[in-house]
Amino acid sequence: MRFPWQQKQIVPTETSHNLTEELTRQGYRMTPQRMMIVDAIEHTENHISAEDIFRQVVAKYPNVNVSTVYRTLELLEKLGLVTKTEMGVGHIVYHPLEKGHHHHLICRECGNVVDLDESVLAPLKESLQQNYQFTADLRHLGIMGLCAECKQKSQNKTANG
Amino acid sequence: MRFPWQQKQIVPTETSHNLTEELTRQGYRMTPQRMMIVDAIEHTENHISAEDIFRQVVAKYPNVNVSTVYRTLELLEKLGLVTKTEMGVGHIVYHPLEKGHHHHLICRECGNVVDLDESVLAPLKESLQQNYQFTADLRHLGIMGLCAECKQKSQNKTANG
DNA sequence: GTAAATATTGCGACTAATTCCAACTGCAAC
DNA sequence: GTTGCAGTTGGAATTAGTCGCAATATTTAC
Ligand SMILES: [Mn+2]
Ligand SMILES: [Mn+2]
Ligand SMILES: [Zn+2]
Ligand SMILES: [Zn+2]
């Protein structure tokens, strides 16, 4: 198999971030593929989808395979470096935890998203630990529901219909 | 198109349950396909996967298509009659709400599942309503995390390794 | 150095779920 | 009755994601 960076001597930039450091520290190899994937994750403001990562990476190096993207994301998630969250039906995004811990309230009707500090989930997390000895993974939730406006509308519809 | 119940005069039993009543009440047609799908959901103890529903239905009527199963589940979910929950990675189950409201604590390591009364989530639901005017849909969650045993093991591993 | 063992990748096959469309059904209007 | 129309379905195509495996890359043992 012939890899493009062997022919072209192009090396991805930005190799000294936390994700990279943590991967190498734990004995994983920082391959060019992983560098580019990590780069894409760290250059996003907040969330990024697997497809977006793949598009960015494949734009530079067409040979990189989509399964490598998924495998790397799975590894980063296993190591607790990124979270995987469903933000609305079928819309899965990844979030690097070094960019802050928080949650999202997602309206099922209008799609509006409100951010939520992680402290709001702290009582639940504590309660599950105390009463069930269960360490819940509540780091980046997408909580579905109805915003005030859409709830109002749906109640009107029921009353009038 | 020729449907098997047209030839064989076989009509599914159990047509007077809550799901059926609610569908007809809201003006949806109770087709033989929907009867069989609803029948499968109501005869399960707790959870059922789309594939299991499809297998049960297709055993009686080979012509029924899998997309009809998914469409019916989507409809029932939209009407608030069943919930769709991920119980561990990629394992999606449906739960008829008439069979009770509760949640599940799922250990990421050993896969062990502990049931949780819905009252445990009530404070969070209330807090989101009060402070964010957001009506969260917290009816049948699969909360991932680590059970006490697996957490102990993972800590030992980190300490010794 | 070389050889063996391990980690990682690309690739193609596969799976669960969705989407599109033409065909079919049931109901109301005439 | 027939016609028109909205609701529903089957089937094929499509999609996101996973899996097994051989090829490649890197590390370890000697
Ligand atoms: Mn976020
Ligand atoms: Mn349940
Ligand atoms: Zn809304
Ligand atoms: Zn466990």
mmCIF file with all atom_site columns, C-alpha atoms and ligand atoms in Angstrom, chain A residues 134, chain B residues 106-113 145-151 153, ligand 4:
data_model
loop_
_atom_site.group_PDB
_atom_site.id
_atom_site.type_symbol
_atom_site.label_atom_id
_atom_site.label_alt_id
_atom_site.label_comp_id
_atom_site.label_asym_id
_atom_site.label_entity_id
_atom_site.label_seq_id
_atom_site.pdbx_PDB_ins_code
_atom_site.Cartn_x
_atom_site.Cartn_y
_atom_site.Cartn_z
_atom_site.occupancy
_atom_site.B_iso_or_equiv
_atom_site.pdbx_formal_charge
_atom_site.auth_seq_id
_atom_site.auth_comp_id
_atom_site.auth_asym_id
_atom_site.auth_atom_id
_atom_site.pdbx_PDB_model_num
ATOM   1  C  CA . PHE A 1 134 ? -23.428 4.080  39.793 1.00 0.00 ? 134 PHE A CA 1
ATOM   2  C  CA . ILE B 1 106 ? -26.310 0.646  32.002 1.00 0.00 ? 106 ILE B CA 1
ATOM   3  C  CA . CYS B 1 107 ? -22.729 -0.276 32.835 1.00 0.00 ? 107 CYS B CA 1
ATOM   4  C  CA . ARG B 1 108 ? -20.458 0.471  29.909 1.00 0.00 ? 108 ARG B CA 1
ATOM   5  C  CA . GLU B 1 109 ? -18.029 -2.285 30.964 1.00 0.00 ? 109 GLU B CA 1
ATOM   6  C  CA . CYS B 1 110 ? -20.061 -5.318 32.059 1.00 0.00 ? 110 CYS B CA 1
ATOM   7  C  CA . GLY B 1 111 ? -23.357 -4.400 30.380 1.00 0.00 ? 111 GLY B CA 1
ATOM   8  C  CA . ASN B 1 112 ? -25.282 -4.854 33.611 1.00 0.00 ? 112 ASN B CA 1
ATOM   9  C  CA . VAL B 1 113 ? -28.609 -3.000 33.714 1.00 0.00 ? 113 VAL B CA 1
ATOM   10 C  CA . GLY B 1 145 ? -21.779 4.778  33.124 1.00 0.00 ? 145 GLY B CA 1
ATOM   11 C  CA . LEU B 1 146 ? -19.872 2.420  35.384 1.00 0.00 ? 146 LEU B CA 1
ATOM   12 C  CA . CYS B 1 147 ? -21.260 0.143  38.073 1.00 0.00 ? 147 CYS B CA 1
ATOM   13 C  CA . ALA B 1 148 ? -19.490 0.001  41.413 1.00 0.00 ? 148 ALA B CA 1
ATOM   14 C  CA . GLU B 1 149 ? -17.663 -3.247 40.624 1.00 0.00 ? 149 GLU B CA 1
ATOM   15 C  CA . CYS B 1 150 ? -16.369 -2.135 37.246 1.00 0.00 ? 150 CYS B CA 1
ATOM   16 C  CA . LYS B 1 151 ? -15.304 1.209  38.616 1.00 0.00 ? 151 LYS B CA 1
ATOM   17 C  CA . LYS B 1 153 ? -11.624 -2.769 38.721 1.00 0.00 ? 153 LYS B CA 1
HETATM 18 ZN ZN . ZN  E 2 .   ? -20.259 -3.047 35.306 1.00 0.00 ? 4   ZN  E ZN 1
#
